[in-house]
Tab-separated table of C-alpha atoms in Angstrom:
chain	number	residue	atom	x	y	z
A	1	MET	CA	-99.978	-146.900	-48.054
A	2	SER	CA	-97.164	-149.073	-46.998
A	3	ASP	CA	-96.922	-151.464	-44.361
A	4	GLY	CA	-94.623	-149.157	-42.420
A	5	GLU	CA	-97.277	-146.245	-42.441
A	6	ARG	CA	-99.950	-148.658	-41.304
A	7	GLY	CA	-97.883	-149.590	-38.590
A	8	ALA	CA	-97.106	-146.113	-37.321
A	9	GLY	CA	-100.614	-145.200	-37.898
A	10	ARG	CA	-101.752	-148.009	-35.537
A	11	ARG	CA	-99.440	-147.027	-32.906
A	12	VAL	CA	-100.565	-143.615	-32.882
A	13	VAL	CA	-104.281	-144.758	-32.657
A	14	SER	CA	-103.438	-147.166	-29.944
A	15	GLY	CA	-101.391	-144.716	-28.116
A	16	PHE	CA	-104.096	-142.244	-28.104
A	17	VAL	CA	-106.544	-144.493	-26.989
A	18	LEU	CA	-104.567	-145.690	-24.147
A	19	ASN	CA	-103.885	-141.941	-23.209
A	20	LEU	CA	-107.565	-140.954	-23.626
A	21	LEU	CA	-108.473	-143.812	-21.253
A	22	GLY	CA	-105.974	-142.767	-18.768
A	23	ARG	CA	-106.890	-139.314	-18.813
A	24	LEU	CA	-110.524	-140.096	-18.781
A	25	SER	CA	-110.119	-141.920	-15.551
A	26	SER	CA	-108.075	-138.911	-14.233
A	27	VAL	CA	-110.355	-136.056	-14.938
A	28	LEU	CA	-113.499	-138.225	-14.752
A	29	SER	CA	-112.554	-139.181	-11.273
A	30	GLY	CA	-111.529	-135.729	-10.317
A	31	GLY	CA	-114.676	-134.283	-11.839
A	32	VAL	CA	-117.032	-136.827	-10.157
A	33	ILE	CA	-115.437	-135.946	-6.857
A	34	GLY	CA	-115.491	-132.192	-7.477
A	35	ILE	CA	-119.387	-132.674	-8.150
A	36	LEU	CA	-119.858	-134.817	-4.966
A	37	LEU	CA	-118.059	-132.482	-2.755
A	38	ALA	CA	-120.101	-129.555	-4.146
A	39	ARG	CA	-123.338	-131.138	-3.640
A	40	ARG	CA	-122.603	-132.277	-0.116
A	41	PHE	CA	-120.805	-129.033	1.129
A	42	GLY	CA	-122.258	-126.191	-0.790
A	43	ALA	CA	-120.849	-123.409	-2.928
A	44	GLU	CA	-118.987	-121.706	0.052
A	45	THR	CA	-117.033	-124.677	1.307
A	46	TYR	CA	-116.527	-126.044	-2.255
A	47	GLY	CA	-115.071	-122.540	-3.180
A	48	THR	CA	-112.377	-123.170	-0.352
A	49	TRP	CA	-111.805	-126.582	-1.805
A	50	SER	CA	-111.349	-125.012	-5.378
A	51	ALA	CA	-108.985	-122.340	-3.941
A	52	ALA	CA	-106.953	-125.168	-2.217
A	53	VAL	CA	-107.010	-127.047	-5.737
A	54	VAL	CA	-105.492	-124.047	-7.538
A	55	TYR	CA	-102.589	-123.847	-5.021
A	56	GLY	CA	-101.998	-127.623	-5.498
A	57	ALA	CA	-101.925	-126.859	-9.348
A	58	LEU	CA	-99.618	-123.920	-8.827
A	59	VAL	CA	-97.033	-126.337	-7.287
A	60	LEU	CA	-97.630	-128.912	-9.902
A	61	THR	CA	-97.139	-126.503	-12.570
A	62	ALA	CA	-94.176	-124.933	-11.119
A	63	ILE	CA	-92.401	-128.154	-10.515
A	64	GLU	CA	-93.554	-129.660	-13.822
A	65	GLY	CA	-93.383	-126.222	-15.733
A	66	GLY	CA	-92.488	-127.834	-19.201
A	67	LEU	CA	-89.619	-130.122	-17.812
A	68	ASP	CA	-91.450	-133.073	-19.167
A	69	ARG	CA	-91.263	-131.455	-22.585
A	70	VAL	CA	-87.238	-131.336	-22.357
A	71	LEU	CA	-87.328	-134.913	-21.257
A	72	ILE	CA	-89.707	-136.079	-24.033
A	73	ARG	CA	-87.713	-134.097	-26.504
A	74	GLU	CA	-84.231	-135.334	-25.687
A	75	ALA	CA	-85.510	-138.867	-25.208
A	76	SER	CA	-87.010	-138.955	-28.616
A	77	ARG	CA	-84.011	-137.712	-30.268
A	78	GLN	CA	-81.469	-139.605	-28.053
A	79	PRO	CA	-83.074	-142.619	-26.406
A	80	GLU	CA	-79.722	-143.526	-24.804
A	81	GLN	CA	-79.794	-140.311	-22.901
A	82	THR	CA	-83.427	-140.906	-21.131
A	83	GLY	CA	-81.976	-141.977	-17.810
A	84	VAL	CA	-79.733	-139.092	-17.480
A	85	ILE	CA	-82.371	-136.634	-18.400
A	86	LEU	CA	-84.722	-138.327	-15.984
A	87	ARG	CA	-82.527	-137.987	-13.078
A	88	ALA	CA	-81.671	-134.215	-14.004
A	89	VAL	CA	-85.491	-133.532	-14.369
A	90	LEU	CA	-86.287	-135.168	-10.814
A	91	ARG	CA	-83.421	-133.196	-9.034
A	92	GLY	CA	-84.711	-129.953	-10.600
A	93	ARG	CA	-88.125	-130.597	-9.761
A	94	VAL	CA	-87.076	-131.237	-5.761
A	95	VAL	CA	-85.079	-127.983	-5.890
A	96	ILE	CA	-88.137	-125.897	-7.365
A	97	ALA	CA	-90.189	-127.530	-4.902
A	98	SER	CA	-88.200	-126.589	-1.869
A	99	VAL	CA	-89.017	-122.895	-2.856
A	100	VAL	CA	-92.531	-123.145	-4.335
A	101	ILE	CA	-94.101	-125.062	-1.700
A	102	PRO	CA	-93.209	-122.810	1.370
A	103	THR	CA	-94.168	-119.821	-0.855
A	104	ALA	CA	-97.621	-121.553	-1.564
A	105	LEU	CA	-98.279	-122.341	2.010
A	106	ILE	CA	-97.448	-118.845	3.088
A	107	ALA	CA	-99.628	-117.134	0.531
A	108	ALA	CA	-102.346	-119.573	1.551
A	109	TRP	CA	-102.373	-118.516	5.231
A	110	LEU	CA	-102.203	-114.808	4.293
A	111	ILE	CA	-105.284	-115.053	2.098
A	112	ASP	CA	-107.232	-116.976	4.447
A	113	PRO	CA	-105.782	-117.617	8.046
A	114	THR	CA	-107.993	-120.365	9.137
A	115	LEU	CA	-106.434	-123.898	10.156
A	116	SER	CA	-108.799	-125.917	8.532
A	117	SER	CA	-108.376	-123.992	5.060
A	118	TRP	CA	-104.597	-124.138	5.420
A	119	LEU	CA	-104.368	-127.708	6.200
A	120	LEU	CA	-106.434	-128.430	3.077
A	121	VAL	CA	-103.850	-126.497	1.035
A	122	LEU	CA	-101.084	-128.343	2.722
A	123	PHE	CA	-102.267	-131.867	1.667
A	124	LEU	CA	-103.252	-131.137	-1.742
A	125	VAL	CA	-100.031	-129.210	-2.438
A	126	LEU	CA	-98.006	-132.348	-1.101
A	127	ALA	CA	-100.244	-134.606	-3.205
A	128	ARG	CA	-99.458	-132.600	-6.436
A	129	PHE	CA	-95.738	-132.493	-5.727
A	130	ALA	CA	-95.634	-136.421	-5.659
A	131	GLU	CA	-97.755	-136.298	-8.631
A	132	GLY	CA	-95.286	-134.061	-10.420
A	133	LEU	CA	-92.366	-136.457	-9.644
A	134	GLN	CA	-94.243	-139.349	-11.062
A	135	SER	CA	-95.122	-137.412	-14.216
A	136	SER	CA	-91.317	-137.464	-15.059
A	137	TYR	CA	-91.292	-141.270	-15.072
A	138	PHE	CA	-94.514	-141.256	-17.039
A	139	ALA	CA	-92.806	-138.865	-19.745
A	140	ALA	CA	-89.817	-141.123	-19.998
A	141	LEU	CA	-92.166	-143.920	-20.724
A	142	TYR	CA	-94.197	-141.809	-23.286
A	143	ALA	CA	-90.888	-140.850	-25.098
A	144	ARG	CA	-90.367	-144.570	-25.630
A	145	HIS	CA	-94.064	-145.075	-26.909
A	146	ARG	CA	-94.848	-147.004	-23.710
A	147	PHE	CA	-98.422	-146.016	-23.073
A	148	GLY	CA	-99.784	-149.034	-21.035
A	149	PRO	CA	-97.980	-148.827	-17.724
A	150	PRO	CA	-98.509	-145.134	-16.926
A	151	ASN	CA	-102.093	-144.949	-17.927
A	152	LEU	CA	-102.936	-148.259	-16.126
A	153	ILE	CA	-101.338	-146.977	-12.890
A	154	GLU	CA	-103.005	-143.569	-13.144
A	155	THR	CA	-106.200	-145.093	-13.777
A	156	GLY	CA	-105.801	-147.409	-10.552
A	157	ARG	CA	-104.822	-144.556	-8.462
A	158	ARG	CA	-107.848	-142.397	-9.370
A	159	VAL	CA	-110.145	-145.277	-8.923
A	160	VAL	CA	-108.713	-145.861	-5.323
A	161	VAL	CA	-109.009	-142.076	-4.537
A	162	PHE	CA	-112.622	-141.922	-5.844
A	163	GLY	CA	-113.689	-144.874	-3.813
A	164	GLY	CA	-111.971	-143.421	-0.670
A	165	VAL	CA	-113.818	-140.199	-1.120
A	166	VAL	CA	-117.111	-141.935	-1.717
A	167	VAL	CA	-116.624	-143.857	1.835
A	168	LEU	CA	-115.568	-140.563	3.236
A	169	LEU	CA	-118.839	-138.971	2.302
A	170	LEU	CA	-121.012	-141.842	3.292
A	171	PHE	CA	-119.733	-141.657	6.827
A	172	ASP	CA	-120.063	-137.728	6.590
A	173	GLY	CA	-116.552	-137.232	7.003
A	174	PRO	CA	-114.810	-133.676	6.560
A	175	ILE	CA	-113.737	-132.246	3.233
A	176	LEU	CA	-110.193	-132.298	4.698
A	177	GLY	CA	-110.394	-136.114	4.539
A	178	ALA	CA	-110.624	-135.918	0.797
A	179	ALA	CA	-107.241	-134.131	0.589
A	180	ILE	CA	-105.610	-136.553	3.039
A	181	ILE	CA	-106.923	-139.392	0.967
A	182	SER	CA	-105.379	-138.092	-2.154
A	183	PHE	CA	-102.114	-137.682	-0.666
A	184	GLY	CA	-101.930	-141.072	0.902
A	185	VAL	CA	-102.991	-142.916	-2.243
A	186	VAL	CA	-100.333	-140.894	-4.463
A	187	LEU	CA	-97.611	-141.927	-2.139
A	188	VAL	CA	-98.371	-145.613	-2.304
A	189	SER	CA	-98.702	-145.433	-6.144
A	190	THR	CA	-95.035	-144.117	-6.485
A	191	TYR	CA	-93.759	-147.520	-5.812
A	192	PHE	CA	-95.650	-148.806	-8.964
A	193	VAL	CA	-94.548	-146.034	-11.012
A	194	ARG	CA	-90.750	-146.597	-10.391
A	195	ALA	CA	-91.169	-150.513	-10.796
A	196	ALA	CA	-92.893	-149.946	-14.141
A	197	THR	CA	-90.115	-147.736	-15.295
A	198	ALA	CA	-87.411	-149.885	-14.386
A	199	ARG	CA	-89.199	-153.010	-16.142
A	200	GLU	CA	-88.769	-150.877	-19.374
A	201	GLY	CA	-85.017	-150.549	-18.780
A	202	ILE	CA	-85.227	-146.954	-17.626
A	203	HIS	CA	-82.942	-146.136	-14.688
A	204	THR	CA	-81.760	-142.790	-13.426
A	205	GLU	CA	-78.216	-142.251	-14.308
A	206	ALA	CA	-75.612	-139.695	-13.470
A	207	GLY	CA	-74.454	-137.449	-16.495
A	208	GLN	CA	-74.481	-134.016	-18.081
A	209	GLY	CA	-77.979	-133.592	-17.137
A	210	LEU	CA	-79.846	-130.457	-17.861
A	211	ARG	CA	-76.682	-128.117	-17.849
A	212	HIS	CA	-76.497	-127.890	-21.695
A	213	LEU	CA	-80.322	-127.604	-21.962
A	214	ARG	CA	-80.787	-125.110	-19.086
A	215	VAL	CA	-81.941	-122.267	-21.343
A	216	ASP	CA	-84.469	-124.338	-22.811
A	217	ALA	CA	-85.502	-125.744	-19.453
A	218	PHE	CA	-86.088	-122.297	-18.086
A	219	TRP	CA	-88.270	-121.279	-20.889
A	220	PHE	CA	-90.243	-124.514	-20.721
A	221	TRP	CA	-90.400	-123.933	-17.068
A	222	LEU	CA	-91.637	-120.321	-17.327
A	223	GLY	CA	-94.017	-121.187	-19.927
A	224	GLY	CA	-95.631	-123.788	-17.817
A	225	LEU	CA	-95.951	-121.134	-14.751
A	226	LEU	CA	-97.475	-118.728	-16.993
A	227	PHE	CA	-99.975	-121.364	-18.420
A	228	TRP	CA	-101.074	-121.906	-14.962
A	229	ILE	CA	-101.316	-118.091	-14.248
A	230	ASN	CA	-103.524	-117.824	-17.403
A	231	GLY	CA	-105.723	-120.693	-16.412
A	232	GLU	CA	-106.035	-120.521	-12.640
A	233	VAL	CA	-105.544	-117.153	-11.466
A	234	ASP	CA	-109.089	-116.138	-11.996
A	235	GLN	CA	-110.320	-118.320	-9.009
A	236	LEU	CA	-107.584	-116.881	-6.543
A	237	MET	CA	-108.750	-113.361	-7.877
A	238	LEU	CA	-112.232	-114.007	-7.325
A	239	THR	CA	-111.660	-115.310	-3.732
A	240	GLY	CA	-109.598	-112.343	-2.854
A	241	MET	CA	-112.519	-109.870	-4.613
A	242	LEU	CA	-115.885	-111.547	-3.903
A	243	GLY	CA	-115.176	-114.448	-1.599
A	244	ALA	CA	-115.504	-118.193	-1.534
A	245	GLU	CA	-119.075	-118.527	-2.650
A	246	ALA	CA	-118.278	-116.605	-5.956
A	247	THR	CA	-115.345	-119.007	-6.667
A	248	GLY	CA	-117.409	-121.941	-6.066
A	249	ILE	CA	-119.974	-120.709	-8.809
A	250	TYR	CA	-117.252	-120.044	-11.408
A	251	ALA	CA	-115.173	-123.103	-10.197
A	252	ALA	CA	-118.249	-125.525	-10.825
A	253	ALA	CA	-118.415	-124.360	-14.557
A	254	MET	CA	-114.597	-124.418	-14.889
A	255	ARG	CA	-114.102	-127.874	-13.551
A	256	LEU	CA	-116.735	-129.172	-16.090
A	257	VAL	CA	-114.712	-127.439	-18.734
A	258	ILE	CA	-111.463	-128.885	-17.792
A	259	PHE	CA	-112.940	-132.406	-18.121
A	260	PHE	CA	-112.850	-131.948	-21.810
A	261	PHE	CA	-109.281	-131.424	-22.009
A	262	ILE	CA	-108.485	-134.903	-21.409
A	263	ILE	CA	-108.766	-135.238	-25.224
A	264	PRO	CA	-105.857	-132.753	-26.434
A	265	VAL	CA	-103.790	-134.048	-23.418
A	266	ALA	CA	-104.311	-137.545	-24.788
A	267	VAL	CA	-103.192	-136.299	-28.313
A	268	ASN	CA	-100.261	-134.502	-26.887
A	269	ASN	CA	-98.919	-137.374	-25.170
A	270	THR	CA	-99.092	-139.543	-28.239
A	271	ILE	CA	-98.252	-136.917	-30.863
A	272	ILE	CA	-95.460	-134.764	-29.289
A	273	PRO	CA	-92.645	-137.238	-29.422
A	274	ARG	CA	-93.322	-137.660	-33.113
A	275	LEU	CA	-93.862	-133.844	-33.516
A	276	PHE	CA	-90.426	-133.198	-31.841
A	277	ARG	CA	-88.701	-135.332	-34.478
A	278	SER	CA	-90.767	-134.182	-37.539
A	279	ALA	CA	-90.114	-130.534	-36.489
A	280	ARG	CA	-86.489	-131.162	-36.937
A	281	SER	CA	-86.551	-133.613	-39.950
A	282	GLY	CA	-89.371	-132.388	-41.977
A	283	LYS	CA	-90.828	-135.754	-42.373
A	284	ASN	CA	-94.479	-136.053	-41.991
A	285	LEU	CA	-94.466	-132.639	-40.460
A	286	SER	CA	-97.661	-131.537	-42.117
A	287	LEU	CA	-99.610	-135.017	-41.301
A	288	HIS	CA	-98.707	-134.768	-37.704
A	289	LEU	CA	-99.309	-130.823	-37.239
A	290	ASN	CA	-102.281	-130.317	-39.670
A	291	GLY	CA	-103.892	-133.605	-38.739
A	292	SER	CA	-103.861	-132.675	-35.046
A	293	ALA	CA	-105.231	-129.114	-35.802
A	294	LEU	CA	-107.988	-130.574	-37.767
A	295	MET	CA	-109.244	-133.219	-35.294
A	296	LEU	CA	-109.084	-130.984	-32.368
A	297	THR	CA	-111.070	-128.366	-34.170
A	298	VAL	CA	-113.870	-130.653	-34.968
A	299	VAL	CA	-113.766	-132.295	-31.617
A	300	GLY	CA	-113.659	-129.002	-29.552
A	301	GLY	CA	-116.100	-127.364	-31.739
A	302	ILE	CA	-118.788	-129.935	-31.258
A	303	ILE	CA	-117.923	-130.214	-27.486
A	304	ALA	CA	-118.365	-126.517	-27.248
A	305	LEU	CA	-121.613	-126.452	-29.205
A	306	GLU	CA	-123.173	-129.166	-27.037
A	307	THR	CA	-122.057	-127.412	-23.935
A	308	TYR	CA	-123.509	-124.141	-24.994
A	309	LEU	CA	-126.790	-125.317	-25.759
A	310	GLY	CA	-127.321	-127.624	-22.767
A	311	ARG	CA	-125.582	-125.366	-20.247
A	312	GLU	CA	-128.344	-124.860	-17.791
A	313	ALA	CA	-129.492	-128.477	-18.027
A	314	ILE	CA	-125.910	-129.918	-17.560
A	315	VAL	CA	-125.279	-127.756	-14.470
A	316	GLU	CA	-128.741	-128.385	-12.751
A	317	ILE	CA	-128.324	-132.317	-13.398
A	318	LEU	CA	-124.876	-132.404	-12.092
A	319	TYR	CA	-124.737	-129.854	-9.002
A	320	GLY	CA	-128.257	-129.249	-8.250
A	321	GLU	CA	-130.435	-126.013	-7.963
A	322	ALA	CA	-127.964	-124.511	-5.726
A	323	PHE	CA	-125.519	-123.989	-8.541
A	324	LEU	CA	-127.861	-122.643	-11.235
A	325	LYS	CA	-125.822	-119.505	-11.497
A	326	SER	CA	-123.042	-121.671	-13.048
A	327	GLY	CA	-125.162	-122.057	-16.000
A	328	PRO	CA	-124.283	-118.832	-17.958
A	329	ILE	CA	-120.639	-119.287	-16.846
A	330	LEU	CA	-120.529	-122.462	-18.656
A	331	GLY	CA	-122.002	-121.015	-21.605
A	332	ILE	CA	-119.097	-118.523	-21.768
A	333	LEU	CA	-116.418	-121.082	-21.007
A	334	SER	CA	-117.754	-123.298	-23.789
A	335	ALA	CA	-116.244	-120.757	-26.145
A	336	TYR	CA	-112.852	-121.198	-24.150
A	337	VAL	CA	-113.060	-124.916	-24.986
A	338	PHE	CA	-113.371	-124.442	-28.784
A	339	ILE	CA	-110.619	-121.524	-29.004
A	340	ASP	CA	-108.205	-123.616	-26.647
A	341	PHE	CA	-108.679	-126.967	-28.721
A	342	MET	CA	-107.549	-124.984	-31.965
A	343	ARG	CA	-104.716	-123.396	-30.147
A	344	MET	CA	-103.134	-126.651	-29.033
A	345	ALA	CA	-101.560	-127.924	-32.132
A	346	PRO	CA	-99.696	-124.798	-33.133
A	347	SER	CA	-98.483	-124.377	-29.678
A	348	TRP	CA	-97.046	-127.782	-29.652
A	349	TYR	CA	-95.481	-127.160	-33.037
A	350	ILE	CA	-93.562	-123.852	-31.802
A	351	ALA	CA	-92.112	-125.957	-28.791
A	352	ALA	CA	-91.130	-128.875	-30.991
A	353	ALA	CA	-89.424	-126.495	-33.347
A	354	ASP	CA	-87.030	-125.417	-30.546
A	355	ARG	CA	-88.708	-121.976	-30.309
A	356	VAL	CA	-89.561	-122.133	-26.579
A	357	ALA	CA	-88.876	-118.861	-25.694
A	358	LEU	CA	-91.300	-117.493	-28.430
A	359	ASN	CA	-94.173	-119.733	-26.889
A	360	THR	CA	-93.217	-118.429	-23.492
A	361	THR	CA	-93.429	-114.763	-24.641
A	362	PHE	CA	-96.975	-115.457	-26.110
A	363	LEU	CA	-97.955	-116.918	-22.796
A	364	LEU	CA	-96.735	-113.923	-20.987
A	365	VAL	CA	-98.783	-111.403	-23.148
A	366	ALA	CA	-101.835	-113.551	-22.456
A	367	ALA	CA	-101.334	-113.911	-18.899
A	368	LEU	CA	-100.857	-110.207	-18.361
A	369	GLN	CA	-103.949	-109.748	-20.561
A	370	ASN	CA	-105.897	-112.241	-18.285
A	371	VAL	CA	-104.964	-110.716	-14.961
A	372	LEU	CA	-105.567	-106.872	-16.177
A	373	LEU	CA	-109.149	-108.111	-17.534
A	374	ASN	CA	-109.773	-109.850	-14.187
A	375	VAL	CA	-108.896	-106.726	-12.269
A	376	TRP	CA	-111.459	-104.861	-14.567
A	377	LEU	CA	-114.263	-107.201	-15.270
A	378	ILE	CA	-114.643	-109.141	-11.809
A	379	PRO	CA	-115.765	-106.109	-9.859
A	380	LYS	CA	-118.255	-105.240	-12.666
A	381	ILE	CA	-119.858	-108.704	-13.426
A	382	GLY	CA	-118.522	-111.160	-11.049
A	383	PRO	CA	-117.656	-114.842	-11.987
A	384	ALA	CA	-118.581	-113.944	-15.775
A	385	GLY	CA	-115.964	-111.525	-15.925
A	386	ALA	CA	-113.522	-114.145	-14.952
A	387	ALA	CA	-114.940	-116.192	-17.741
A	388	TRP	CA	-114.818	-113.554	-20.317
A	389	ALA	CA	-111.233	-112.838	-19.453
A	390	THR	CA	-110.138	-116.637	-19.893
A	391	VAL	CA	-111.911	-116.636	-23.365
A	392	ALA	CA	-110.086	-113.297	-24.404
A	393	SER	CA	-106.665	-114.540	-23.290
A	394	SER	CA	-107.119	-117.639	-25.344
A	395	VAL	CA	-108.204	-115.752	-28.526
A	396	THR	CA	-104.929	-113.881	-28.091
A	397	LEU	CA	-102.966	-116.977	-27.806
A	398	LEU	CA	-104.593	-118.557	-30.730
A	399	VAL	CA	-103.846	-115.673	-33.230
A	400	LEU	CA	-100.255	-115.442	-32.205
A	401	VAL	CA	-99.427	-119.094	-32.368
A	402	SER	CA	-101.329	-119.939	-35.416
A	403	GLY	CA	-99.936	-116.913	-37.169
A	404	VAL	CA	-96.634	-117.736	-36.445
A	405	THR	CA	-97.035	-121.419	-37.104
A	406	SER	CA	-98.596	-120.807	-40.771
A	407	PHE	CA	-95.496	-118.294	-41.252
A	408	LEU	CA	-93.022	-121.237	-40.225
A	409	THR	CA	-94.631	-124.097	-42.086
A	410	SER	CA	-97.281	-123.111	-44.690
A	411	PRO	CA	-100.376	-121.261	-44.939
A	412	ARG	CA	-101.896	-124.453	-45.572
A	413	PHE	CA	-102.079	-125.160	-42.008
A	414	LEU	CA	-104.886	-122.354	-41.580
A	415	LEU	CA	-107.026	-124.697	-43.719
A	416	SER	CA	-107.045	-127.188	-41.039
A	417	PHE	CA	-109.237	-124.752	-38.923
A	418	VAL	CA	-111.401	-123.957	-41.910
A	419	VAL	CA	-112.007	-127.686	-42.700
A	420	GLY	CA	-112.491	-128.448	-39.115
A	421	ALA	CA	-115.349	-125.865	-38.797
A	422	VAL	CA	-117.503	-127.355	-41.535
A	423	PRO	CA	-118.668	-130.287	-39.348
A	424	VAL	CA	-119.239	-127.964	-36.488
A	425	ALA	CA	-121.267	-125.614	-38.512
A	426	LEU	CA	-123.376	-128.624	-39.888
A	427	ALA	CA	-123.877	-129.859	-36.379
A	428	ALA	CA	-125.110	-126.355	-35.209
A	429	LEU	CA	-127.451	-126.330	-37.983
A	430	LEU	CA	-128.716	-129.896	-37.339
A	431	HIS	CA	-129.019	-129.578	-33.626
A	432	THR	CA	-131.055	-126.168	-33.897
A	433	GLN	CA	-133.475	-127.870	-36.261
A	434	ILE	CA	-134.216	-130.856	-34.188
A	435	ILE	CA	-133.810	-129.317	-30.653
A	436	GLY	CA	-137.558	-128.344	-30.673
A	437	THR	CA	-138.814	-131.777	-31.500
A	438	LEU	CA	-136.402	-134.046	-29.664
A	439	GLY	CA	-135.330	-131.548	-26.655
A	440	TYR	CA	-131.792	-130.862	-25.838
A	441	TRP	CA	-130.601	-134.543	-24.928
A	442	GLY	CA	-132.318	-135.991	-27.997
A	443	GLY	CA	-130.684	-133.536	-30.319
A	444	ALA	CA	-127.301	-133.951	-28.716
A	445	ALA	CA	-127.544	-137.452	-29.266
A	446	VAL	CA	-128.761	-137.345	-32.787
A	447	THR	CA	-126.080	-134.634	-33.635
A	448	VAL	CA	-123.194	-136.370	-32.061
A	449	THR	CA	-124.297	-139.612	-33.784
A	450	VAL	CA	-124.427	-138.344	-37.213
A	451	ILE	CA	-121.534	-136.206	-37.127
A	452	GLY	CA	-119.481	-139.107	-35.501
A	453	ALA	CA	-120.597	-141.493	-38.434
A	454	GLY	CA	-119.392	-138.749	-40.873
A	455	LEU	CA	-115.904	-138.518	-39.212
A	456	LEU	CA	-115.615	-142.280	-38.913
A	457	ALA	CA	-116.518	-142.724	-42.770
A	458	SER	CA	-113.896	-139.878	-43.685
A	459	PHE	CA	-111.199	-141.574	-41.481
A	460	MET	CA	-111.592	-144.923	-43.262
A	461	HIS	CA	-111.672	-143.087	-46.510
A	462	LEU	CA	-108.299	-141.373	-45.658
A	463	ARG	CA	-106.826	-144.914	-44.517
A	464	ARG	CA	-107.532	-146.476	-47.989
A	465	SER	CA	-106.599	-143.460	-50.191
A	466	GLY	CA	-104.163	-141.620	-48.071
A	467	PRO	CA	-104.264	-137.934	-46.917
A	468	PRO	CA	-104.891	-135.298	-49.547
A	469	ALA	CA	-102.014	-133.251	-50.571
A	470	TRP	CA	-103.924	-129.982	-50.508
A	471	LEU	CA	-104.239	-130.249	-46.837
A	472	PHE	CA	-101.276	-132.322	-45.571
A	473	GLY	CA	-98.692	-131.742	-48.303
A	474	PRO	CA	-96.706	-134.266	-50.038
A	475	ARG	CA	-96.771	-137.699	-48.485
A	476	ASP	CA	-93.360	-138.410	-46.774
A	477	ALA	CA	-91.388	-141.353	-45.667
A	478	SER	CA	-93.202	-142.900	-42.549
A	479	ASP	CA	-91.671	-142.188	-39.256
A	480	ALA	CA	-92.380	-145.505	-38.052
A	481	GLU	CA	-90.336	-146.460	-34.817
């Protein structure tokens, strides 16, 4: 392995670690805050909070909506255009927000016309809008492989929000206070985001902007919106059909599941600039694509296995007895974790290969399926119906994107799933054999340790001997920057 390949590999690993730490602080803070609010206010009030969070996620998704993908793609391929694209993306987000924010606030009032609930939505929506603007600056830094500043800022912001919420709860403050704290802190952090970007020499500049990319930008945006529908509409439909308490039961499980997605997000932020280049040039394509798919299959499978086996114990420890009904929901959603981790890499490739409309079409199919299944299943089996609808739509997406990816690249890609499933199967066998002796927590500790040691040994072997051609294809020239 050449020095260039080692250097590129080290940058990928360090970038992944920094992104993982940033996302860990983000999701851990949000997850712990959610648990604290659920335990303090109960299922019904927590359901109201969760519905407000969904509105915030809608605004964030609508103004973000894949525009970061355009920015990262163009900045990766044309670094000198970073400032121009950044300015165009920021302007586009403000225009979209001028429509989406009033729409979200009106919809929230129509569904729940109480002032306290509406104010909760207002502050969370404004906080997510500011986060969306910040993410554009972060994307510009990621395209330059500058992972430290955005993740340090994100970590600091989350720590401050968490501390503020803890103080609020110690003084028996209202749940609205948590939303106000989130909004205030994100406003202050915007100064540090802009300063960090300027220090890297990235400044907004006038230019052609997104005019020549408006078709791709639209498809990216629509794909992001459909992704939100596919992942979040369940909670709004539960609120409308069964009320806030059912939403709280479902949301408690879903928020735990979302925590695990810090891993694919960290991989995405690290790999996607390289994947955009390799999808066009062909260099290291199999390594980036198949390697990501293999890793995410293994990690997603282990997480899903341990979550399913410990679903009741996890919910009781984190949320308390009031949320025991969330245990079966968490068990169903563990399958969603495994399937969606597998789906990530092929979805990234299709976007990186400039087939954005195809990806969006697949998301549209899955979103329609999800809505229809929710309409059918929620009245029959309650929150479990929303969980099964989410799993089914993820299966549909996985089949579509993996089939197209294997056709566009090589059937060898599908071997990534097969090879990745082997340690998952071994983990299942090991855990079920020792769980009776050591209990769930002991079995989980032993299983994760053994499988982790095996993966580490495999990684060290690959570093010495290089990736096998039967899975990753011929070794290309390194795409070291």
